[in-house]
Coordinates of C-alpha atoms in Angstrom, one line a residue:
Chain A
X771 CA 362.3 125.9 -69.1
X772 CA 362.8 125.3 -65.4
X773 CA 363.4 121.3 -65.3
X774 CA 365.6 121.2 -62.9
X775 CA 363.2 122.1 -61.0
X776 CA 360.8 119.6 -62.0
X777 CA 359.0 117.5 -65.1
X778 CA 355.8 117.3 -66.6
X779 CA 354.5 113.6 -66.1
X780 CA 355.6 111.9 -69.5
X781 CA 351.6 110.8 -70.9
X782 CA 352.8 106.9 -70.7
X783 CA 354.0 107.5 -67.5
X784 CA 350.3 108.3 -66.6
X785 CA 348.5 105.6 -68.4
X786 CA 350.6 103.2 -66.4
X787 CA 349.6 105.2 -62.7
X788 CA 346.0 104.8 -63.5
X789 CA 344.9 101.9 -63.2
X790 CA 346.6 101.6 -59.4
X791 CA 344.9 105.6 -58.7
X792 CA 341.9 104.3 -59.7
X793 CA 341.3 100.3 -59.6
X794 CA 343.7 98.6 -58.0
X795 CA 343.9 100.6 -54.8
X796 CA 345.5 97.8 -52.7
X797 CA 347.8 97.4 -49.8
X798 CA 351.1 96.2 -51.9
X799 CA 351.9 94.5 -48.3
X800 CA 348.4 92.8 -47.8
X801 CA 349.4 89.1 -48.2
X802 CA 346.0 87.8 -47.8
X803 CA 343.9 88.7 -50.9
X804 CA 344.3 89.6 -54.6
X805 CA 344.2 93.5 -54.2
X806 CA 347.2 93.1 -51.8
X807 CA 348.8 90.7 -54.4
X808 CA 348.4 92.3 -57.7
X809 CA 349.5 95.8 -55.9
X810 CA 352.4 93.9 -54.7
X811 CA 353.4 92.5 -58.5
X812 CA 353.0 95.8 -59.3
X813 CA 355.4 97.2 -56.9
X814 CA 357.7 94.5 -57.7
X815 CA 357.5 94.8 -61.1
X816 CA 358.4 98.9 -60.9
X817 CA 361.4 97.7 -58.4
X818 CA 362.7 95.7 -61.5
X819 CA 362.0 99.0 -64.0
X820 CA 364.2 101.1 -61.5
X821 CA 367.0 98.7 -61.0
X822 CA 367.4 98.0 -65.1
X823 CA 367.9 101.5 -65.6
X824 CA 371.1 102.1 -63.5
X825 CA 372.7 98.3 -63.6
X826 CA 371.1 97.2 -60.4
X827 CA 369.5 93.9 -58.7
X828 CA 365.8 94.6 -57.8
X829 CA 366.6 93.9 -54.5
X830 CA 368.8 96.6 -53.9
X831 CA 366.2 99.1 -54.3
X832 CA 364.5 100.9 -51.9
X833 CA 361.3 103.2 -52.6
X834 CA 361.5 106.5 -51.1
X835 CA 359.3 109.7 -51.1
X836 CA 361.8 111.4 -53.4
X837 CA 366.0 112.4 -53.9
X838 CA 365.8 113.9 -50.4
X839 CA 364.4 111.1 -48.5
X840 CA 367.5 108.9 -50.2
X841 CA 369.9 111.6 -49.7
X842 CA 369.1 111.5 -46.5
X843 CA 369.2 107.5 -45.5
X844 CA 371.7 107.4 -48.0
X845 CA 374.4 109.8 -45.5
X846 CA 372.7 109.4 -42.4
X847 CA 371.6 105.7 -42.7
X848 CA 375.8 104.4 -43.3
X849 CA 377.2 107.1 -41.1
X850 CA 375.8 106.1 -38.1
X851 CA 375.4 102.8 -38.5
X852 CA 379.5 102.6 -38.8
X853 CA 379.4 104.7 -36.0
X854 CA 381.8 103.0 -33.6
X855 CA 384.6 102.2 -35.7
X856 CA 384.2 105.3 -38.5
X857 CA 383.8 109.2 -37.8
X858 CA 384.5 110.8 -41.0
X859 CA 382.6 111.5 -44.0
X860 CA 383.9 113.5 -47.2
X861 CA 381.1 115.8 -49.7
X862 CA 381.5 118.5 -51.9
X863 CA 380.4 122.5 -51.8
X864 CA 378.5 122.1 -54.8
X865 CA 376.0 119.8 -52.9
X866 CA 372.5 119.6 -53.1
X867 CA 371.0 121.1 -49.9
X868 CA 369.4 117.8 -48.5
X869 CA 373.3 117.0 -48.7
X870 CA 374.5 119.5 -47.3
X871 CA 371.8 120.0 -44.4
X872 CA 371.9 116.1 -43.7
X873 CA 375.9 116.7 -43.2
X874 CA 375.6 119.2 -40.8
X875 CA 373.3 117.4 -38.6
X876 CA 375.4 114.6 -38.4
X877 CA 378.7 116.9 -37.4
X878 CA 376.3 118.0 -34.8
X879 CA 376.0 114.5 -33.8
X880 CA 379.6 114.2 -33.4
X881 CA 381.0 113.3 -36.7
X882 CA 383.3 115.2 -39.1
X883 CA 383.1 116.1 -42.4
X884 CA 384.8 117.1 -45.2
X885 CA 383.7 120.1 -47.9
X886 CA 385.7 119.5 -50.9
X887 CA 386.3 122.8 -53.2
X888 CA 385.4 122.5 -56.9
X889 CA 387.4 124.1 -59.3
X890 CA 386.5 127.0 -61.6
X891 CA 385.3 124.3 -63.7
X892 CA 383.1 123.0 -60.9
X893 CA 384.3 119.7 -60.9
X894 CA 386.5 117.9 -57.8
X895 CA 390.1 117.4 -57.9
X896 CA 390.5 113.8 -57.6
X897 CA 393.7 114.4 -56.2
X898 CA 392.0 116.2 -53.6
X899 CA 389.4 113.7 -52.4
X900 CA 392.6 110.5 -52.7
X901 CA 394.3 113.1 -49.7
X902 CA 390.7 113.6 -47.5
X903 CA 389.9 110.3 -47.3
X904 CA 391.1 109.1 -43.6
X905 CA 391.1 105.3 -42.1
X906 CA 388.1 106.8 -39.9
X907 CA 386.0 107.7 -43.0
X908 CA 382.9 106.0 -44.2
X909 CA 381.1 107.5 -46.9
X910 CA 382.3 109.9 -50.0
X911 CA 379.1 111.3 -51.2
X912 CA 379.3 113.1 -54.6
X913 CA 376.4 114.5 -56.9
X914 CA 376.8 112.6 -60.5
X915 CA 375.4 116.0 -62.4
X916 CA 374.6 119.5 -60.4
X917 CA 371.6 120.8 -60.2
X918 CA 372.4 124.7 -60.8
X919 CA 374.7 124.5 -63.6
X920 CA 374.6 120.6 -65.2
X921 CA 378.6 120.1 -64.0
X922 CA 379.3 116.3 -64.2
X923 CA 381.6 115.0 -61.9
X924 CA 383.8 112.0 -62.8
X925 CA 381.6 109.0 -61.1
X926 CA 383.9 106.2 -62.6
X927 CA 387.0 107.6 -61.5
X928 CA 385.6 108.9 -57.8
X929 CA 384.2 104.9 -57.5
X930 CA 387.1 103.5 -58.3
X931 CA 389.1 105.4 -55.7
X932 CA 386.4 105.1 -53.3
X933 CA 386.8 101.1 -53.9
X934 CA 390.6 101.1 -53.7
X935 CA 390.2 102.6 -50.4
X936 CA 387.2 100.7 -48.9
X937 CA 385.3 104.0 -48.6
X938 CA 381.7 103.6 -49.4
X939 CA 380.6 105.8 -52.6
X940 CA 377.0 107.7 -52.6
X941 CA 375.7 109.5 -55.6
X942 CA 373.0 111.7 -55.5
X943 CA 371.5 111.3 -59.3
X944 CA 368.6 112.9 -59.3
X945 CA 369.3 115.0 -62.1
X946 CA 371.5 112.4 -63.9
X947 CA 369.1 109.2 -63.6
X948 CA 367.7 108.7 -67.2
X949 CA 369.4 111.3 -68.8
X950 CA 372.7 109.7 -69.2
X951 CA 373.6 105.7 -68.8
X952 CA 374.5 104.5 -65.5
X953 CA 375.7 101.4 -64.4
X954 CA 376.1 101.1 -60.6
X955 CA 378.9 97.9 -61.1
X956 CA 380.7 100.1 -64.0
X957 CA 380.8 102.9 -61.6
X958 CA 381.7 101.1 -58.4
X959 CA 378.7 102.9 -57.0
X960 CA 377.6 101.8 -53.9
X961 CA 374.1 104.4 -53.0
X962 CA 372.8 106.1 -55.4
X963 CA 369.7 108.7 -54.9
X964 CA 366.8 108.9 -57.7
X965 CA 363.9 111.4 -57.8
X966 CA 360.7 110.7 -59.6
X967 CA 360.2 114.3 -60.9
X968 CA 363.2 114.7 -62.6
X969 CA 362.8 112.2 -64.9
X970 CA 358.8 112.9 -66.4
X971 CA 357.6 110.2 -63.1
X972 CA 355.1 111.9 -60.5
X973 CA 356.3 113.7 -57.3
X974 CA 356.5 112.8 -53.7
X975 CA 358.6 109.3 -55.2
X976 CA 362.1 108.4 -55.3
X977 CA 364.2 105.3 -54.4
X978 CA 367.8 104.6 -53.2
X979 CA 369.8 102.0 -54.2
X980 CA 371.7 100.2 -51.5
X981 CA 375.0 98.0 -53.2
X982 CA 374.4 94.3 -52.0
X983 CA 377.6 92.6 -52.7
X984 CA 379.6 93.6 -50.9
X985 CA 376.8 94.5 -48.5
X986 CA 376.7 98.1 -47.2
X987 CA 374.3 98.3 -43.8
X988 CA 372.5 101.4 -43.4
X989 CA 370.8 102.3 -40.2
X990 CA 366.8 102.6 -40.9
X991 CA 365.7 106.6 -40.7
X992 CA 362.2 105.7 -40.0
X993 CA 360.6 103.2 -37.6
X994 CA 357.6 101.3 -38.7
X995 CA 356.4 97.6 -39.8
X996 CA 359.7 97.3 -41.3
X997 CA 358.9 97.3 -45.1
X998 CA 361.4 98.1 -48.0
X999 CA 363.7 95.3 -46.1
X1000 CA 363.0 97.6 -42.7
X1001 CA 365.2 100.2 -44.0
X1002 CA 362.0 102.6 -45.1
X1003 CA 359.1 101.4 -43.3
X1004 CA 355.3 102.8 -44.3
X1005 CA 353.2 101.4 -46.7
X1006 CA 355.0 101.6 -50.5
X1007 CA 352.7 104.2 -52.3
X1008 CA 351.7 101.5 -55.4
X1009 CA 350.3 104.9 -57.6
X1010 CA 353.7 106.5 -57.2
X1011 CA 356.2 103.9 -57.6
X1012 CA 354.5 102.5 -60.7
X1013 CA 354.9 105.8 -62.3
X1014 CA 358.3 106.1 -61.1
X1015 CA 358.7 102.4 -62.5
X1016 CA 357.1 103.5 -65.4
X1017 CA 359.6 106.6 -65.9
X1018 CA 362.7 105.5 -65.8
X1019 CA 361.4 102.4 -68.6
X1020 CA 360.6 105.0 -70.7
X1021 CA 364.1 107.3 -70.0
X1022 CA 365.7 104.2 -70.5
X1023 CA 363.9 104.0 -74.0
X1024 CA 364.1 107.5 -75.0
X1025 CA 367.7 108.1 -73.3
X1026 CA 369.8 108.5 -76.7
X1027 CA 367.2 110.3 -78.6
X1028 CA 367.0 112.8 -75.8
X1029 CA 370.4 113.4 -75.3
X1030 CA 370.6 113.9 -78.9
X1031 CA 367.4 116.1 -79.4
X1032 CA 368.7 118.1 -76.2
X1033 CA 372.1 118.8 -76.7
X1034 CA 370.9 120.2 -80.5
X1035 CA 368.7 122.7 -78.8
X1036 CA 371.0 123.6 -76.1
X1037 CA 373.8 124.5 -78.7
X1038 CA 371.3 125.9 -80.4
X1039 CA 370.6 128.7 -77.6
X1040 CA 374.4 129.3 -76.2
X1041 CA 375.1 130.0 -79.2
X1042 CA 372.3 132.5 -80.7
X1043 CA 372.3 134.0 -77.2
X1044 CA 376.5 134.4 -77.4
X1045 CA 376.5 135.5 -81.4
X1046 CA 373.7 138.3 -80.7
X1047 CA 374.9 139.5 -77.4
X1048 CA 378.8 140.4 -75.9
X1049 CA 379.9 139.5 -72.5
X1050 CA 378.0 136.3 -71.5
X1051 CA 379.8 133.8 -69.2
X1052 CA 378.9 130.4 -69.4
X1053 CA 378.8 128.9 -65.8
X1054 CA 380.9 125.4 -65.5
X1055 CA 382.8 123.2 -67.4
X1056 CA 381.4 123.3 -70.9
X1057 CA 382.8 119.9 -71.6
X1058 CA 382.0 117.9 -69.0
X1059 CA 378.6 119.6 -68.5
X1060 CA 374.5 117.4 -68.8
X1061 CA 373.5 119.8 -72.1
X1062 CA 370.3 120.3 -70.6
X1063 CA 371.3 122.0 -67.7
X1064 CA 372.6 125.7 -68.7
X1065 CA 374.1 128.5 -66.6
X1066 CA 374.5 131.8 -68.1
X1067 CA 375.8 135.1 -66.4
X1068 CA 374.8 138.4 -68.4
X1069 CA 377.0 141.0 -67.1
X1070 CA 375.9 144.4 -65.9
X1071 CA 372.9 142.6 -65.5
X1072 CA 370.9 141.4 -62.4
X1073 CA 369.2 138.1 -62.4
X1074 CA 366.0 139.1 -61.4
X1075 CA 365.2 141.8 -63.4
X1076 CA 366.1 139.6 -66.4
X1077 CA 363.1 137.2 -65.1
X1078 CA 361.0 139.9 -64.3
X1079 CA 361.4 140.8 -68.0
X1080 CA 361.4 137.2 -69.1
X1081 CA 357.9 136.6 -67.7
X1082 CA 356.4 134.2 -69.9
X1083 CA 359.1 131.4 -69.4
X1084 CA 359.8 129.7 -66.5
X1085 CA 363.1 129.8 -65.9
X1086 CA 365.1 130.6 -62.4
X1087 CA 368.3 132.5 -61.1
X1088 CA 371.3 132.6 -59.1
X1089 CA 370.5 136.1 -57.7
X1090 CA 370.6 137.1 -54.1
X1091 CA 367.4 138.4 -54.6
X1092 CA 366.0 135.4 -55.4
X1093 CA 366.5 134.0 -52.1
X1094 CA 365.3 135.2 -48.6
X1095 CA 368.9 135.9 -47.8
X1096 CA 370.9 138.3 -49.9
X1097 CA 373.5 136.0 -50.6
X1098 CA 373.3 134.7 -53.9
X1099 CA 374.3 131.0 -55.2
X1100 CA 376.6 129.1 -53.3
X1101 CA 377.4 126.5 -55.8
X1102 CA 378.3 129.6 -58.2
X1103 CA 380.2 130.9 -55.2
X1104 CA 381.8 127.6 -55.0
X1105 CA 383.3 127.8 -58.7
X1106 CA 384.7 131.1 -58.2
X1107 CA 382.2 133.5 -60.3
X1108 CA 382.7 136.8 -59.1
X1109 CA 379.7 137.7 -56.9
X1110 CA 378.3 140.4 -59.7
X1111 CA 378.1 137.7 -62.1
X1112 CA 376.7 135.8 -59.6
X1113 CA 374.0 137.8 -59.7
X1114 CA 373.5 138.3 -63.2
X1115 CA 373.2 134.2 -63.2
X1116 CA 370.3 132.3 -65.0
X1117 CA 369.5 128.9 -65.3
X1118 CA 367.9 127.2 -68.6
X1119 CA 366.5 124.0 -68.8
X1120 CA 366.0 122.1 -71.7
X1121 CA 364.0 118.7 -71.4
X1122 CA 362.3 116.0 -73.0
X1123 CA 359.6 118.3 -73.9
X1124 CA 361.1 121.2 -75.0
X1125 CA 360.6 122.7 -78.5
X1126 CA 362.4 124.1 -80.8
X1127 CA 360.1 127.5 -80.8
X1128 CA 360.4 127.5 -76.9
X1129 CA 364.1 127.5 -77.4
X1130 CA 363.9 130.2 -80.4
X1131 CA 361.5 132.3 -78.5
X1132 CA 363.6 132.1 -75.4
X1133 CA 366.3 133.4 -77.0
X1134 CA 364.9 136.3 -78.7
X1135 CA 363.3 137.2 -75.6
X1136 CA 366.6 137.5 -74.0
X1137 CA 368.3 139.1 -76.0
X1138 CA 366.0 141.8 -76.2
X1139 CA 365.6 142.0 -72.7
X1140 CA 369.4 142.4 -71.7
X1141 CA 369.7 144.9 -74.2
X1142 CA 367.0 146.8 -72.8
X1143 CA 368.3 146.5 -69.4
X1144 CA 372.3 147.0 -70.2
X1145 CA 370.4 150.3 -71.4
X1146 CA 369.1 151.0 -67.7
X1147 CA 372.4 149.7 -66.2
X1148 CA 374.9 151.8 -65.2
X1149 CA 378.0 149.3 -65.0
X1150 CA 377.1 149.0 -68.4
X1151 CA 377.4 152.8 -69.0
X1152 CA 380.9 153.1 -67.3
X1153 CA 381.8 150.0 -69.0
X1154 CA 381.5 151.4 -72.3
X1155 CA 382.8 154.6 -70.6
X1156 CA 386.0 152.7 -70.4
X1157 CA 386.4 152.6 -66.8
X1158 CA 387.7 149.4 -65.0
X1159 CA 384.5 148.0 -62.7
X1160 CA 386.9 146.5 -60.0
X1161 CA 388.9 149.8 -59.7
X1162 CA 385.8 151.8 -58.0
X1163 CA 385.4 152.2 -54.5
X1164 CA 381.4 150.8 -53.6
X1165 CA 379.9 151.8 -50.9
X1166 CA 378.4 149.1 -48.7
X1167 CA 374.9 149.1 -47.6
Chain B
X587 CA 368.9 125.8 -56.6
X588 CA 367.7 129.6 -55.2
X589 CA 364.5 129.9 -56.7
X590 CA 362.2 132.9 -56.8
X591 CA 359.9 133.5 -53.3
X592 CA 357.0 133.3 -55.0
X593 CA 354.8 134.3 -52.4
X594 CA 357.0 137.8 -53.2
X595 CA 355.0 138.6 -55.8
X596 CA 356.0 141.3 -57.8
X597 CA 353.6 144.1 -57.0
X598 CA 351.6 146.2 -60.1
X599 CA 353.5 149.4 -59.3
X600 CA 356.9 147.1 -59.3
X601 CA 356.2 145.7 -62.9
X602 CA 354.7 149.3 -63.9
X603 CA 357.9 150.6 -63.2
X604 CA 360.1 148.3 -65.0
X605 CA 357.4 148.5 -68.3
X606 CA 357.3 151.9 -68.6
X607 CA 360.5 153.1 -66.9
X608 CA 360.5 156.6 -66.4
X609 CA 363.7 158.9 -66.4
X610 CA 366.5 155.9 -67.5
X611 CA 369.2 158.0 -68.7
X612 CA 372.1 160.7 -68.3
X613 CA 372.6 163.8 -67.2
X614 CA 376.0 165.3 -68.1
X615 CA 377.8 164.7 -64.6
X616 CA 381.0 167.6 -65.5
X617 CA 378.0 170.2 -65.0
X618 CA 378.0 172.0 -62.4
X619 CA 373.9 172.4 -61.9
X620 CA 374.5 168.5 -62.2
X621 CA 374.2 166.0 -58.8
X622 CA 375.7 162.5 -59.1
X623 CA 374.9 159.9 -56.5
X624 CA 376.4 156.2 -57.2
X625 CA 375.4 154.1 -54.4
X626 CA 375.6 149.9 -53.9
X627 CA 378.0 147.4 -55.0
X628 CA 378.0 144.9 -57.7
X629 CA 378.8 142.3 -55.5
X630 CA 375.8 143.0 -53.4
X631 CA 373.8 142.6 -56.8
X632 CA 372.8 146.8 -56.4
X633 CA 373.9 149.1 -57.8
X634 CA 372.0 152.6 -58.0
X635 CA 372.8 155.8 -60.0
X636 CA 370.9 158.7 -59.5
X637 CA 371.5 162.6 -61.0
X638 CA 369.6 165.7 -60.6
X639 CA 369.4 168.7 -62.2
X640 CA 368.9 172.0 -60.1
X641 CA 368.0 175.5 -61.3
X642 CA 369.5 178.4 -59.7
X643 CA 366.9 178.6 -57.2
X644 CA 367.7 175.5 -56.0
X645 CA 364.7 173.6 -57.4
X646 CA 365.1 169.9 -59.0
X647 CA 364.3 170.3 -62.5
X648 CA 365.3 167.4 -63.8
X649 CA 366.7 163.4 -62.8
X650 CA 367.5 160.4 -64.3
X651 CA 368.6 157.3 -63.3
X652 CA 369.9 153.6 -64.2
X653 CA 369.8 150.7 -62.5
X654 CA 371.6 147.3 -61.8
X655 CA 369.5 145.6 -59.8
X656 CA 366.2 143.7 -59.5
X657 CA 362.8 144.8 -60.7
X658 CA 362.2 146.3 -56.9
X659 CA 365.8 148.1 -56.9
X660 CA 364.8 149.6 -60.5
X661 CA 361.1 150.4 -59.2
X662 CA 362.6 152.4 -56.2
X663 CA 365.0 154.6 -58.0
X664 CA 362.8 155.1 -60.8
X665 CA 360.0 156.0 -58.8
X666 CA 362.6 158.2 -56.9
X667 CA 363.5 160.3 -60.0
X668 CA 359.5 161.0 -60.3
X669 CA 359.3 162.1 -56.8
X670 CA 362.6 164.5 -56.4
X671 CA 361.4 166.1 -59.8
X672 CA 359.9 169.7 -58.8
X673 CA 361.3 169.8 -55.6
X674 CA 363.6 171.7 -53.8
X675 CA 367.0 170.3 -52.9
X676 CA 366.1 170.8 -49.3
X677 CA 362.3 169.1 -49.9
X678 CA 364.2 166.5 -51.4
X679 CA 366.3 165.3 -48.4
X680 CA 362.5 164.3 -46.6
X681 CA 361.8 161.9 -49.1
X682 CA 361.8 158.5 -46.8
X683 CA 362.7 155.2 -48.0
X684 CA 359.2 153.9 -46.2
X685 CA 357.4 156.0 -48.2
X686 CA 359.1 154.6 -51.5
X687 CA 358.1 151.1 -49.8
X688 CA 355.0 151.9 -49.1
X689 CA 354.2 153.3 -52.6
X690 CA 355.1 150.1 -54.3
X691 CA 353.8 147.7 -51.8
X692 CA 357.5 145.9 -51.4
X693 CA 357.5 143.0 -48.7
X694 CA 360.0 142.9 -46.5
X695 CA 362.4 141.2 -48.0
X696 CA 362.6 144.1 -50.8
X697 CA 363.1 146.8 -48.1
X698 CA 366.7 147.4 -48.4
X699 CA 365.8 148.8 -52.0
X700 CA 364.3 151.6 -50.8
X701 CA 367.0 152.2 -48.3
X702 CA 369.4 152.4 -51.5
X703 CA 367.3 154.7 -53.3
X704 CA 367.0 157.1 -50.4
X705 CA 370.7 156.8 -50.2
X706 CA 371.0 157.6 -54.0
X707 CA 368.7 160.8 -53.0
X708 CA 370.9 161.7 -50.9
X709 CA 374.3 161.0 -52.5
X710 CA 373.1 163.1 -55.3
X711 CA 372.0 166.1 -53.1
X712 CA 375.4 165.7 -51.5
X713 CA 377.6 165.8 -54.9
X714 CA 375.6 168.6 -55.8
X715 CA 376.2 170.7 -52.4
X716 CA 379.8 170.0 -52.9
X717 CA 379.6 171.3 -56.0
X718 CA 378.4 174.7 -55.4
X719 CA 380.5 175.1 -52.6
X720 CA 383.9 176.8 -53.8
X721 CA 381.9 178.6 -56.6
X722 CA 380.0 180.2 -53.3
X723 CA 382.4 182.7 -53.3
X724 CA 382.2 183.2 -57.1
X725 CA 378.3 183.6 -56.9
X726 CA 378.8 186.1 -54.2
X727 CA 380.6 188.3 -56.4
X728 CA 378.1 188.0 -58.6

């Protein structure tokens, strides 16, 4: 129940790779013979599959080797091509790392960026971004639905402002692609990032969409024999691309039965978890929130030893000590959970996939488990004591 | 996302511990045979609390502990609780936090968990020093 993280390949997605793993193995940019053609269709044709899904002309797609490649020509790529007449860039906190990381390297170049906060809700004021965004600035780049705790940010509304202002608008929808309907023209979207293995396609594949009209110029990240348009050069892996061609047809099929099927089973588990045990915080807006993408603190409860306990689902945490520092999630940091909850943070994810029994089993499991350990906890013990957590004096270590 | 460090496996002992805890509990904390260490921080994502139980001859008769932590944090203190069990207060104060490492294989990024549970050690021994201390002239009497 970790798919964030990644997807199983969807079985059609498969049967449309294998033919191009196994058969037609050609160069897609060999112009002289037929395994150099029919790759190419191939390629083309997946190029098309991509662009239907979020609004797009085929020609504005790029493949990539995944959401951080994209992310990464996406902010890089505009910001230094504008370079000379535009300084200034504006992101969130509650970033992907790629994001974040690809930010920083560019203030090291010598451009300046802005971390909007989130509120407690996790989603941006848009007041907030109208008064960040500077003559000098070139790109607002917003995530469409986090990663940690399925917060959906308001892409129509950040688009249009970003349009009223001339400001270009990336997305980073790697978790949003195929899950819930895009349009990039609706949206006034002008990059958007997509990851094959969030959405059942294979791994080591992604595309970015670059807006033609009005036409945004991106500086190239890699050097090469100029394919994709020479803004990604190296040979386009046919295998991968089909698959991801192949993935978001399918998402684009199964889309509303998905949602459907997944918010069901995600209501399902908030609220047998909730009913069965007390003090359980639900991490981000609840409203405008991807269902199948949930954050739960368990208070008086660390993270990891819930997992260790939970050992026969795959799930992940928030916890400090699931990380090599001891600092535990920044986006939950970013929303304003008090760092104990942070702690006691764990993500579920529901996909495509998931069953009922998984769900039901999960649950159980859980509930069990954070009994047992509230047992073994002694915040839980002076809790029910009656004393006030926040009045006692820690020590530090 | 933070993800689990996989390649920090949770040892045997580690798991052991969480499985089959030994000592999670109480000890009533107004006694006066009764040391209390609480030691960590929530917002650290540790918190340890350790008690002992010492006879009149100064010998650890009994401990318990509990635990907000992650399987390593509850591993140290529970294997703590084993080790302080049957010594004497002053035996107790040797017990290292490299040996508690070293007995349940933590890497190094789980070091710091022994460090808290030598500190709870200690933090207990301490309360229960203090304690004695203005009955000393009481026992003296005696």
């Amino acid at each position: 129940m970790d798919v964030q993280a990644t997807t199983p390949l969807d079985p059609r997605v498969l049967d449309a790779m294998l033919p191009y793993l196994v058969n037609y193995y050609g160069n897609p940019h060999s112009r002289t013979h037929a395994y150099g053609w029919e790759s190419e269709a191939a390629m083309e044709r997946a190029r098309q599959q991509v662009a239907s899904l979020i609004g797009a002309d085929p020609r504005e797609i790029v493949f990539t080797s995944g959401a951080t490649e994209s992310n990464n020509i996406a902010i890089k790529g505009v910001a230094r091509f504008y370079r000379s007449r535009k300084k200034h860039l504006i992101t969130t906190q509650t970033e992907h790392k790629c994001v974040l990381d690809s930010c920083r390297s560019l203030e090291a170049e010598g451009f300046q960026v802005t971390y909007l906060p989130v509120q407690k809700s996790g989603i941006i004021d848009l007041k907030e971004l109208e008064a960040a965004i500077q003559p000098d600035t070139s790109l607002v780049s917003v995530m469409t639905v986090n990663n940690e705790i399925g917060v959906k940010q308001p892409i129509a509304e950040i688009g249009r402002i970003c349009s009223s202002r001339k400001v270009y608008f990336h997305t980073d929808a790697a978790q949003a692609v195929g899950k819930i309907p895009l349009d990039v023209n609706d949206m006034k979207i002008d990059l958007m990032s997509i990851s094959g293995h969030k959405i059942y396609g294979p791994k080591g594949v992604g595309a970015v969409y670059i807006r033609r009209r009005p036409r945004v110029r991106v500086e190239a990240l890699q050097s090469g024999g100029g394919q994709e348009r020479g803004m990604r050069s190296g040979t386009v892996p046919t295998p991968l691309v089909v698959g991801l061609g192949a993935a978001c047809e399918v998402a684009q099929q199964e889309m509303e039965y998905d949602h459907k099927r997944i918010s069901k089973l995600a209501e399902r588990l908030i609220q047998n978890i909730m009913k069965s045990l007390p003090d359980v915080v639900m991490n981000g807006d609840p409203e405008h929130h991807y269902p199948g993408c949930i954050n739960l603190s368990f208070a008086y409860v660390e993270g990891e030893s819930l997992l260790m306990a939970l050992k026969d689902v795959a799930l992940s945490s928030g916890s400090a000590c699931t990380s090599a520092s001891l600092e535990p999630s920044y986006v939950l940091r970013a929303i304003g959970t008090d760092e104990d909850l942070a702690h006691s943070s764990i993500r579920f994810g529901i996909g495509r996939f998931t069953t009922e029994e998984e769900v039901d089993y999960t649950v159980e499991k859980c509930i069990q488990h954070v009994k047992r350990l509230r047992e073994m906890s002694p915040l839980w013990e002076m809790v029910q004591d009656g004393i006030d957590l926040k009045s006692i004096k820690w020590t530090q270590h | 996302m933070v993800l689990i460090d996989m390649s920090v496996e949770l040892s045997t002992q580690v798991v052991d511990h969480y499985e089959n805890p030994r000592n999670v509990g109480s000890l009533d904390k107004t006694s006066k045979n009764v040391g209390t260490g609480l030691v960590g921080a929530p917002a650290c994502g540790d918190v340890m609390k350790l008690q002992i139980q010492v006879d009149e001859k100064g010998k650890i008769v009994d401990a318990r502990f509990k635990t907000f932590g992650c399987g390593s944090a509850i591993a140290s203190s529970s294997l703590a609780t084993e080790w302080v069990k049957g010594k004497t207060v002053e035996e107790a104060l040797t017990i290292k936090n490299t040996d508690i490492a070293k007995e349940l294989c933590l890497p190094p990024v789980k070091l710091h968990c022994s460090m808290l549970a030598e500190d709870a050690i200690k933090a207990a021994l301490a309360d229960y020093k203090l304690k004695q201390e203005p009955k000393k002239g009481e026992a003296e009497k005696k």
